[in-house]
Amino acid sequence: MKAVIHKENKNLTYFLTFTVKNWYCLFDRNNRFKILSDSLKYFQENKGLKIYSFVFMLNHIHLIVQSDNVIDFVRDFKRWTSRKIKEDLMEYEPEVLKLFLDGDGNYNFWQDTNKPEIIESEKFFMQKLNYIYNNPVKKDYVEVPENWKWSSANENSEIKIDGIY
């Protein structure tokens, strides 16, 4: 079931996808996965974000999350990571920055849509969980989900995974 995050639906559990503009492989260097990880940990520790599953790919991330205000999380996460990514690009790859410059002189690293889907059943949750776990395998990053460092399938993940009760 496709959904838009409306104010009345803000405290539900969502499957979200954040995609880099033009599907550019942005996270494969200069420790940019760490920018994503540190940001999610901040939201967990300071903003009450619950993360049930995640995976970081080279040009997008998938999350199953719940928050008191998912709308604010999406906005703030994109804003904060954009600032950090811009700083990183300015230092290490300034020539890449121009790929994300819009007509108004602003840098936009994320596509506008987050493809939010409300998790309304255990079956749908398991479908999305399996999708997240198997995404790095499907892309030939690893042979088994547990070997992808930037996934909740890896028990040594830096990001704490919340249990479902």
Coordinates of N, CA, C and O in Angstrom, one line a residue:
M1 N 0.8 -1.2 0.0 CA 0.0 0.0 0.0 C 0.9 1.2 0.0 O 1.7 1.4 0.9
K2 N 0.8 2.1 -1.0 CA 1.5 3.3 -1.1 C 0.9 4.4 -0.1 O -0.3 4.4 0.1
A3 N 1.7 5.2 0.4 CA 1.2 6.2 1.3 C 2.1 7.5 1.2 O 3.2 7.4 0.9
V4 N 1.5 8.5 1.6 CA 2.1 9.8 1.8 C 2.1 10.0 3.3 O 1.2 9.7 4.0
I5 N 3.2 10.6 3.8 CA 3.2 10.8 5.2 C 2.4 12.0 5.5 O 2.8 13.2 5.3
H6 N 1.2 11.9 6.1 CA 0.4 13.0 6.5 C 0.5 13.2 8.0 O 0.9 12.3 8.7
K7 N 0.2 14.3 8.4 CA 0.3 14.6 9.9 C -0.4 13.6 10.7 O 0.0 13.2 11.8
E8 N -1.6 13.2 10.3 CA -2.4 12.2 11.1 C -1.7 10.8 11.1 O -2.1 10.0 11.9
N9 N -0.8 10.6 10.2 CA -0.1 9.3 10.0 C 1.3 9.3 10.5 O 2.1 8.4 10.2
K10 N 1.7 10.3 11.2 CA 3.1 10.5 11.5 C 3.7 9.6 12.5 O 4.9 9.4 12.5
N11 N 3.0 8.9 13.3 CA 3.5 8.0 14.3 C 3.4 6.5 13.9 O 3.6 5.7 14.8
L12 N 3.2 6.3 12.7 CA 3.1 4.9 12.2 C 4.5 4.4 11.9 O 5.5 5.1 11.9
T13 N 4.6 3.1 11.6 CA 5.8 2.5 11.1 C 5.9 2.5 9.6 O 4.9 2.2 9.0
Y14 N 7.0 3.0 9.1 CA 7.1 3.2 7.6 C 8.3 2.5 7.1 O 9.4 2.4 7.7
F15 N 8.2 2.0 5.9 CA 9.3 1.6 5.0 C 9.6 2.8 4.2 O 8.7 3.4 3.5
L16 N 10.9 3.3 4.2 CA 11.3 4.5 3.5 C 12.5 4.2 2.6 O 13.3 3.4 3.0
T17 N 12.5 4.9 1.5 CA 13.7 4.8 0.6 C 14.2 6.2 0.3 O 13.4 7.1 -0.1
F18 N 15.4 6.5 0.6 CA 16.0 7.8 0.3 C 17.0 7.5 -0.8 O 18.0 6.7 -0.6
T19 N 16.9 8.2 -1.9 CA 17.7 7.9 -3.1 C 18.5 9.2 -3.5 O 17.9 10.3 -3.5
V20 N 19.7 9.0 -3.8 CA 20.6 10.1 -4.3 C 20.1 10.5 -5.7 O 19.7 9.7 -6.5
K21 N 20.1 11.8 -5.9 CA 19.7 12.4 -7.2 C 20.5 11.7 -8.3 O 21.7 11.4 -8.2
N22 N 19.8 11.4 -9.3 CA 20.3 10.7 -10.5 C 21.0 9.4 -10.2 O 21.8 8.9 -11.0
W23 N 20.6 8.8 -9.1 CA 21.1 7.5 -8.7 C 22.7 7.5 -8.7 O 23.3 6.5 -8.9
Y24 N 23.3 8.6 -8.4 CA 24.7 8.8 -8.4 C 25.3 8.0 -7.2 O 24.8 8.0 -6.1
C25 N 26.3 7.2 -7.4 CA 26.9 6.4 -6.4 C 27.8 7.3 -5.5 O 29.0 7.4 -5.7
L26 N 27.2 7.8 -4.5 CA 27.8 8.8 -3.6 C 28.4 8.2 -2.4 O 29.4 8.8 -1.8
F27 N 28.0 7.1 -1.9 CA 28.4 6.6 -0.6 C 29.5 5.6 -0.6 O 29.8 5.0 0.4
D28 N 30.1 5.4 -1.7 CA 31.1 4.4 -1.9 C 32.6 4.9 -1.5 O 33.5 4.1 -1.7
R29 N 32.7 6.1 -1.0 CA 34.0 6.6 -0.7 C 34.0 7.6 0.4 O 32.9 8.1 0.8
N30 N 35.2 7.9 0.9 CA 35.4 9.0 1.9 C 34.5 8.9 3.1 O 34.1 9.8 3.7
N31 N 34.2 7.6 3.5 CA 33.5 7.4 4.7 C 32.1 8.0 4.8 O 31.7 8.4 5.8
R32 N 31.5 8.1 3.7 CA 30.1 8.7 3.6 C 29.1 7.8 4.2 O 28.0 8.3 4.7
F33 N 29.3 6.5 4.3 CA 28.4 5.6 5.0 C 28.3 6.0 6.5 O 27.3 6.0 7.1
K34 N 29.4 6.5 7.0 CA 29.5 6.9 8.4 C 28.7 8.2 8.6 O 28.1 8.3 9.7
I35 N 28.5 9.0 7.6 CA 27.7 10.2 7.8 C 26.2 9.7 8.0 O 25.5 10.2 8.9
L36 N 25.8 8.7 7.2 CA 24.4 8.2 7.4 C 24.3 7.5 8.7 O 23.3 7.7 9.4
S37 N 25.2 6.7 9.1 CA 25.2 6.0 10.4 C 25.1 6.9 11.5 O 24.3 6.8 12.4
D38 N 26.0 7.9 11.6 CA 26.1 8.8 12.7 C 24.8 9.6 12.8 O 24.3 9.9 13.9
S39 N 24.2 10.0 11.6 CA 22.9 10.7 11.6 C 21.8 9.9 12.2 O 21.0 10.4 13.0
L40 N 21.7 8.6 11.8 CA 20.6 7.8 12.3 C 20.8 7.5 13.8 O 19.8 7.6 14.6
K41 N 22.0 7.3 14.2 CA 22.3 7.1 15.7 C 21.9 8.4 16.5 O 21.3 8.3 17.6
Y42 N 22.1 9.6 15.9 CA 21.7 10.8 16.6 C 20.2 10.8 16.7 O 19.7 11.2 17.8
F43 N 19.5 10.5 15.7 CA 18.0 10.5 15.8 C 17.5 9.5 16.7 O 16.5 9.8 17.4
Q44 N 18.1 8.4 16.8 CA 17.7 7.4 17.8 C 17.9 7.9 19.2 O 17.1 7.8 20.1
E45 N 19.1 8.5 19.5 CA 19.5 8.9 20.8 C 18.8 10.1 21.3 O 18.6 10.3 22.5
N46 N 18.5 11.0 20.4 CA 18.0 12.4 20.7 C 16.6 12.7 20.3 O 16.0 13.7 20.8
K47 N 16.1 11.9 19.3 CA 14.7 12.3 18.8 C 13.7 11.1 18.8 O 12.7 11.2 18.3
G48 N 14.1 10.1 19.5 CA 13.2 9.0 19.7 C 12.9 8.1 18.5 O 11.9 7.4 18.5
L49 N 13.8 8.2 17.5 CA 13.6 7.3 16.3 C 13.8 5.9 16.6 O 14.8 5.5 17.3
K50 N 12.9 5.0 16.2 CA 13.0 3.6 16.3 C 13.4 3.1 14.9 O 12.7 3.3 14.0
I51 N 14.4 2.3 14.9 CA 14.9 1.7 13.6 C 14.7 0.2 13.7 O 15.3 -0.4 14.6
Y52 N 13.9 -0.4 12.9 CA 13.6 -1.8 12.9 C 14.5 -2.5 11.9 O 14.7 -3.7 12.0
S53 N 14.9 -1.8 10.8 CA 15.8 -2.4 9.8 C 16.3 -1.3 8.9 O 15.7 -0.2 8.8
F54 N 17.5 -1.5 8.4 CA 18.1 -0.5 7.5 C 19.1 -1.2 6.6 O 19.6 -2.3 6.9
V55 N 19.4 -0.6 5.5 CA 20.5 -1.0 4.6 C 21.0 0.3 3.9 O 20.2 1.1 3.4
F56 N 22.3 0.4 3.8 CA 22.9 1.5 3.0 C 23.5 0.9 1.8 O 24.3 0.0 1.9
M57 N 23.0 1.4 0.7 CA 23.6 1.0 -0.6 C 24.4 2.1 -1.2 O 24.6 3.1 -0.5
L58 N 25.0 2.0 -2.4 CA 25.9 3.0 -2.9 C 25.2 4.3 -3.3 O 25.8 5.4 -3.2
N59 N 23.9 4.2 -3.6 CA 23.2 5.4 -4.0 C 21.8 5.5 -3.4 O 21.0 6.4 -3.9
H60 N 21.5 4.7 -2.4 CA 20.2 4.9 -1.7 C 20.2 4.1 -0.4 O 21.2 3.3 -0.2
I61 N 19.3 4.4 0.4 CA 19.1 3.7 1.7 C 17.7 3.3 1.8 O 16.8 3.9 1.3
H62 N 17.5 2.1 2.5 CA 16.1 1.7 2.9 C 16.1 1.6 4.4 O 17.0 1.2 5.1
L63 N 14.9 2.0 5.0 CA 14.7 2.0 6.4 C 13.3 1.5 6.7 O 12.4 1.8 6.0
I64 N 13.2 0.8 7.8 CA 11.9 0.6 8.5 C 12.0 1.3 9.8 O 12.8 0.9 10.6
V65 N 11.2 2.4 10.0 CA 11.3 3.2 11.1 C 10.0 3.6 11.7 O 9.0 3.6 11.0
Q66 N 10.0 4.1 12.9 CA 8.9 4.7 13.6 C 9.4 5.8 14.4 O 10.5 5.8 15.0
S67 N 8.6 6.9 14.4 CA 9.0 8.1 15.2 C 7.7 8.8 15.6 O 6.7 8.6 15.0
D68 N 7.8 9.6 16.7 CA 6.7 10.5 17.0 C 6.3 11.4 15.9 O 5.2 11.9 15.8
N69 N 7.3 11.7 15.1 CA 7.0 12.6 14.0 C 7.9 12.3 12.8 O 9.0 12.8 12.6
V70 N 7.5 11.3 12.0 CA 8.2 10.8 10.8 C 8.5 12.0 9.8 O 9.6 12.0 9.2
I71 N 7.6 12.9 9.7 CA 7.7 14.0 8.8 C 9.0 14.8 9.2 O 9.8 15.1 8.3
D72 N 9.1 15.1 10.4 CA 10.2 15.9 10.9 C 11.5 15.1 10.7 O 12.6 15.7 10.3
F73 N 11.5 13.8 11.0 CA 12.7 13.0 10.8 C 13.2 13.0 9.4 O 14.3 13.2 9.1
V74 N 12.3 12.8 8.4 CA 12.7 12.8 7.0 C 13.3 14.1 6.6 O 14.4 14.2 6.0
R75 N 12.6 15.2 7.0 CA 13.1 16.5 6.7 C 14.5 16.8 7.3 O 15.4 17.2 6.6
D76 N 14.6 16.5 8.6 CA 15.8 16.8 9.3 C 17.0 15.9 8.9 O 18.1 16.3 8.8
F77 N 16.7 14.6 8.7 CA 17.7 13.7 8.2 C 18.3 14.1 6.9 O 19.5 14.2 6.7
K78 N 17.4 14.5 5.9 CA 17.8 14.9 4.6 C 18.6 16.2 4.7 O 19.7 16.3 4.1
R79 N 18.2 17.1 5.5 CA 18.9 18.4 5.7 C 20.3 18.2 6.3 O 21.3 18.7 5.8
W80 N 20.3 17.4 7.4 CA 21.6 17.2 8.1 C 22.6 16.5 7.2 O 23.8 16.8 7.1
T81 N 22.1 15.3 6.6 CA 23.1 14.6 5.8 C 23.5 15.3 4.5 O 24.6 15.2 4.1
S82 N 22.6 16.2 4.0 CA 23.0 17.0 2.8 C 24.1 17.9 3.2 O 25.1 18.1 2.4
R83 N 24.0 18.5 4.4 CA 25.1 19.5 4.8 C 26.4 18.7 5.0 O 27.4 19.2 4.5
K84 N 26.3 17.6 5.6 CA 27.6 16.8 5.8 C 28.2 16.3 4.5 O 29.4 16.2 4.3
I85 N 27.3 15.8 3.6 CA 27.8 15.3 2.3 C 28.4 16.5 1.5 O 29.5 16.3 0.9
K86 N 27.8 17.7 1.6 CA 28.4 18.8 0.9 C 29.8 19.1 1.4 O 30.7 19.4 0.7
E87 N 29.9 19.1 2.8 CA 31.2 19.4 3.4 C 32.2 18.4 2.9 O 33.4 18.7 2.6
D88 N 31.8 17.1 2.9 CA 32.7 16.0 2.4 C 33.1 16.2 1.0 O 34.3 16.1 0.6
L89 N 32.2 16.5 0.1 CA 32.5 16.7 -1.3 C 33.4 17.9 -1.5 O 34.3 17.9 -2.3
M90 N 33.1 19.0 -0.8 CA 34.0 20.2 -0.9 C 35.4 19.8 -0.6 O 36.4 20.3 -1.2
E91 N 35.6 19.0 0.4 CA 37.0 18.6 0.8 C 37.6 17.6 -0.1 O 38.8 17.7 -0.4
Y92 N 36.9 16.6 -0.5 CA 37.5 15.5 -1.2 C 37.2 15.4 -2.7 O 38.0 14.9 -3.5
E93 N 36.0 15.9 -3.2 CA 35.7 15.8 -4.6 C 34.9 17.0 -5.0 O 33.7 16.9 -5.4
P94 N 35.5 18.2 -5.0 CA 34.7 19.4 -5.3 C 34.1 19.4 -6.7 O 33.1 20.0 -6.9
E95 N 34.7 18.6 -7.6 CA 34.2 18.6 -9.0 C 32.8 17.8 -9.0 O 32.0 18.1 -10.0
V96 N 32.6 17.0 -8.1 CA 31.3 16.2 -8.1 C 30.1 17.1 -7.6 O 29.0 16.9 -8.0
L97 N 30.4 18.1 -6.8 CA 29.4 19.0 -6.3 C 28.5 19.6 -7.4 O 27.3 19.6 -7.2
K98 N 29.0 19.9 -8.5 CA 28.2 20.5 -9.6 C 27.1 19.6 -10.1 O 26.1 20.1 -10.6
L99 N 27.3 18.3 -9.9 CA 26.3 17.4 -10.3 C 25.0 17.5 -9.5 O 23.9 17.1 -10.0
F100 N 25.1 18.1 -8.4 CA 23.9 18.3 -7.5 C 23.4 19.7 -7.4 O 22.6 20.0 -6.5
L101 N 23.9 20.6 -8.2 CA 23.5 22.0 -8.2 C 22.3 22.2 -9.0 O 22.2 21.7 -10.1
D102 N 21.3 22.8 -8.4 CA 20.0 23.0 -9.1 C 20.0 24.4 -9.7 O 21.0 25.2 -9.6
G103 N 19.0 24.8 -10.5 CA 18.9 26.1 -11.2 C 18.9 27.3 -10.3 O 19.2 28.4 -10.7
D104 N 18.6 27.1 -9.0 CA 18.6 28.2 -8.0 C 19.9 28.4 -7.3 O 19.9 29.2 -6.3
G105 N 20.9 27.6 -7.6 CA 22.2 27.7 -6.9 C 22.2 26.9 -5.6 O 23.1 27.1 -4.8
N106 N 21.2 26.0 -5.4 CA 21.2 25.2 -4.2 C 21.7 23.8 -4.5 O 21.6 23.3 -5.7
Y107 N 22.3 23.1 -3.6 CA 22.7 21.7 -3.7 C 21.6 20.8 -3.2 O 21.1 20.9 -2.1
N108 N 21.2 19.8 -4.1 CA 20.2 18.8 -3.7 C 20.8 17.5 -3.9 O 21.0 17.1 -5.1
F109 N 21.0 16.8 -2.8 CA 21.6 15.4 -2.9 C 20.6 14.3 -3.0 O 20.8 13.2 -3.5
W110 N 19.4 14.6 -2.4 CA 18.4 13.5 -2.3 C 17.2 13.8 -3.3 O 16.9 14.9 -3.5
Q111 N 16.7 12.7 -3.8 CA 15.5 12.9 -4.6 C 14.4 13.3 -3.7 O 14.4 13.1 -2.5
D112 N 13.4 14.0 -4.2 CA 12.3 14.5 -3.4 C 11.5 13.4 -2.7 O 11.1 13.6 -1.6
T113 N 11.2 12.4 -3.4 CA 10.3 11.3 -2.9 C 11.1 10.4 -1.9 O 12.3 10.2 -2.1
N114 N 10.4 9.9 -0.9 CA 10.9 8.9 0.0 C 10.2 7.6 -0.1 O 10.5 6.7 0.6
K115 N 9.3 7.5 -1.0 CA 8.5 6.4 -1.3 C 8.0 5.7 0.0 O 8.1 4.5 0.2
P116 N 7.3 6.5 0.8 CA 6.8 6.0 2.1 C 5.7 4.9 1.9 O 4.8 5.1 1.2
E117 N 5.9 3.8 2.7 CA 4.9 2.8 2.7 C 4.6 2.4 4.1 O 5.5 2.1 4.9
I118 N 3.3 2.5 4.5 CA 3.0 2.2 5.9 C 3.0 0.7 6.1 O 2.5 -0.1 5.3
I119 N 3.7 0.3 7.2 CA 3.7 -1.1 7.6 C 2.5 -1.4 8.4 O 2.4 -1.0 9.5
E120 N 1.6 -2.1 7.7 CA 0.3 -2.4 8.4 C 0.1 -3.9 8.8 O -1.0 -4.2 9.4
S121 N 1.0 -4.7 8.4 CA 0.8 -6.1 8.8 C 2.2 -6.8 9.0 O 3.2 -6.3 8.5
E122 N 2.2 -7.9 9.7 CA 3.4 -8.6 9.9 C 4.0 -9.2 8.6 O 5.2 -9.2 8.3
K123 N 3.1 -9.6 7.7 CA 3.5 -10.1 6.4 C 4.2 -9.1 5.6 O 5.2 -9.3 5.0
F124 N 3.6 -7.8 5.6 CA 4.3 -6.8 4.8 C 5.6 -6.4 5.5 O 6.6 -6.1 4.7
F125 N 5.6 -6.3 6.8 CA 6.9 -6.1 7.5 C 8.0 -7.1 7.1 O 9.1 -6.7 6.7
M126 N 7.6 -8.3 7.1 CA 8.6 -9.4 6.8 C 9.0 -9.3 5.3 O 10.2 -9.5 5.0
Q127 N 8.1 -8.9 4.4 CA 8.5 -8.7 3.0 C 9.5 -7.6 2.9 O 10.5 -7.8 2.2
K128 N 9.3 -6.5 3.5 CA 10.2 -5.4 3.5 C 11.5 -5.7 4.2 O 12.6 -5.3 3.7
L129 N 11.5 -6.4 5.3 CA 12.7 -6.8 6.0 C 13.5 -7.7 5.1 O 14.8 -7.5 5.0
N130 N 12.9 -8.7 4.5 CA 13.7 -9.6 3.6 C 14.3 -8.8 2.4 O 15.4 -9.0 1.9
Y131 N 13.5 -7.8 1.9 CA 14.0 -7.0 0.8 C 15.2 -6.2 1.2 O 16.2 -6.2 0.5
I132 N 15.2 -5.6 2.4 CA 16.3 -4.9 2.9 C 17.5 -5.8 3.1 O 18.6 -5.5 2.6
Y133 N 17.3 -6.9 3.7 CA 18.4 -7.9 3.9 C 19.1 -8.3 2.6 O 20.3 -8.5 2.6
N134 N 18.2 -8.6 1.6 CA 18.8 -9.2 0.4 C 19.2 -8.2 -0.6 O 19.8 -8.6 -1.7
N135 N 19.0 -6.9 -0.4 CA 19.4 -5.9 -1.4 C 20.9 -5.9 -1.7 O 21.3 -5.9 -2.9
P136 N 21.8 -6.0 -0.7 CA 23.2 -6.1 -1.0 C 23.6 -7.4 -1.8 O 24.6 -7.4 -2.5
V137 N 22.9 -8.5 -1.5 CA 23.1 -9.7 -2.2 C 22.7 -9.6 -3.6 O 23.5 -10.0 -4.5
K138 N 21.6 -9.1 -3.8 CA 21.0 -8.9 -5.2 C 22.0 -8.0 -6.0 O 22.1 -8.2 -7.2
K139 N 22.6 -7.0 -5.4 CA 23.5 -6.1 -6.1 C 25.0 -6.7 -6.2 O 25.9 -6.0 -6.7
D140 N 25.2 -7.9 -5.7 CA 26.5 -8.6 -5.7 C 27.5 -7.9 -4.9 O 28.7 -7.9 -5.1
Y141 N 27.1 -7.2 -3.8 CA 28.1 -6.6 -2.9 C 28.6 -7.7 -2.0 O 29.8 -7.6 -1.6
V142 N 27.8 -8.6 -1.6 CA 28.2 -9.7 -0.7 C 27.4 -11.0 -1.1 O 26.4 -10.9 -1.9
E143 N 27.8 -12.1 -0.6 CA 27.1 -13.4 -0.9 C 26.0 -13.7 0.0 O 25.0 -14.3 -0.3
V144 N 26.1 -13.2 1.3 CA 25.0 -13.4 2.3 C 24.8 -12.1 3.0 O 25.7 -11.3 3.2
P145 N 23.5 -11.8 3.3 CA 23.2 -10.5 3.9 C 24.0 -10.1 5.1 O 24.3 -8.9 5.3
E146 N 24.4 -11.1 6.0 CA 25.1 -10.8 7.2 C 26.5 -10.2 7.0 O 27.1 -9.6 7.9
N147 N 27.0 -10.4 5.8 CA 28.3 -9.9 5.5 C 28.4 -8.4 5.1 O 29.5 -7.8 5.0
W148 N 27.2 -7.8 4.8 CA 27.2 -6.4 4.4 C 27.2 -5.5 5.7 O 26.3 -5.6 6.5
K149 N 28.3 -4.8 5.9 CA 28.5 -4.0 7.2 C 27.4 -3.0 7.4 O 27.0 -2.8 8.5
W150 N 26.9 -2.4 6.3 CA 26.0 -1.3 6.5 C 24.5 -1.8 6.4 O 23.7 -1.3 5.6
S151 N 24.2 -2.8 7.2 CA 22.8 -3.4 7.1 C 22.5 -3.9 8.5 O 23.3 -4.4 9.3
S152 N 21.2 -3.9 8.8 CA 20.7 -4.4 10.1 C 20.8 -6.0 10.1 O 20.7 -6.6 11.1
A153 N 21.1 -6.6 8.9 CA 21.3 -8.0 8.9 C 22.7 -8.4 9.5 O 22.8 -9.5 10.0
N154 N 23.6 -7.4 9.6 CA 24.9 -7.7 10.2 C 24.8 -7.4 11.7 O 24.5 -6.3 12.2
E155 N 25.0 -8.5 12.5 CA 24.9 -8.3 14.0 C 25.9 -7.4 14.6 O 25.8 -6.9 15.7
N156 N 26.9 -7.0 13.9 CA 27.9 -6.1 14.3 C 27.7 -4.6 13.9 O 28.6 -3.8 13.9
S157 N 26.5 -4.4 13.4 CA 26.1 -3.0 12.9 C 26.3 -2.0 14.0 O 26.1 -2.2 15.2
E158 N 26.8 -0.8 13.6 CA 26.9 0.3 14.5 C 25.6 0.9 15.0 O 25.5 1.6 16.0
I159 N 24.5 0.6 14.2 CA 23.2 1.1 14.6 C 22.4 0.1 15.4 O 22.3 -1.0 15.0
K160 N 21.9 0.6 16.5 CA 21.1 -0.3 17.3 C 19.7 -0.5 16.6 O 19.1 0.4 16.2
I161 N 19.3 -1.8 16.6 CA 18.0 -2.1 16.0 C 17.0 -2.3 17.1 O 17.3 -3.0 18.1
D162 N 15.9 -1.7 17.0 CA 14.8 -1.8 18.0 C 14.0 -3.0 17.8 O 13.8 -3.4 16.6
G163 N 13.6 -3.6 18.9 CA 12.8 -4.8 18.8 C 11.3 -4.4 18.6 O 10.9 -3.3 19.0
I164 N 10.5 -5.3 18.1 CA 9.1 -5.0 17.9 C 8.4 -5.8 19.0 O 8.6 -7.0 19.2
Y165 N 7.5 -5.1 19.7 CA 6.8 -5.7 20.8 C 5.3 -5.8 20.5 O 4.8 -4.9 19.9

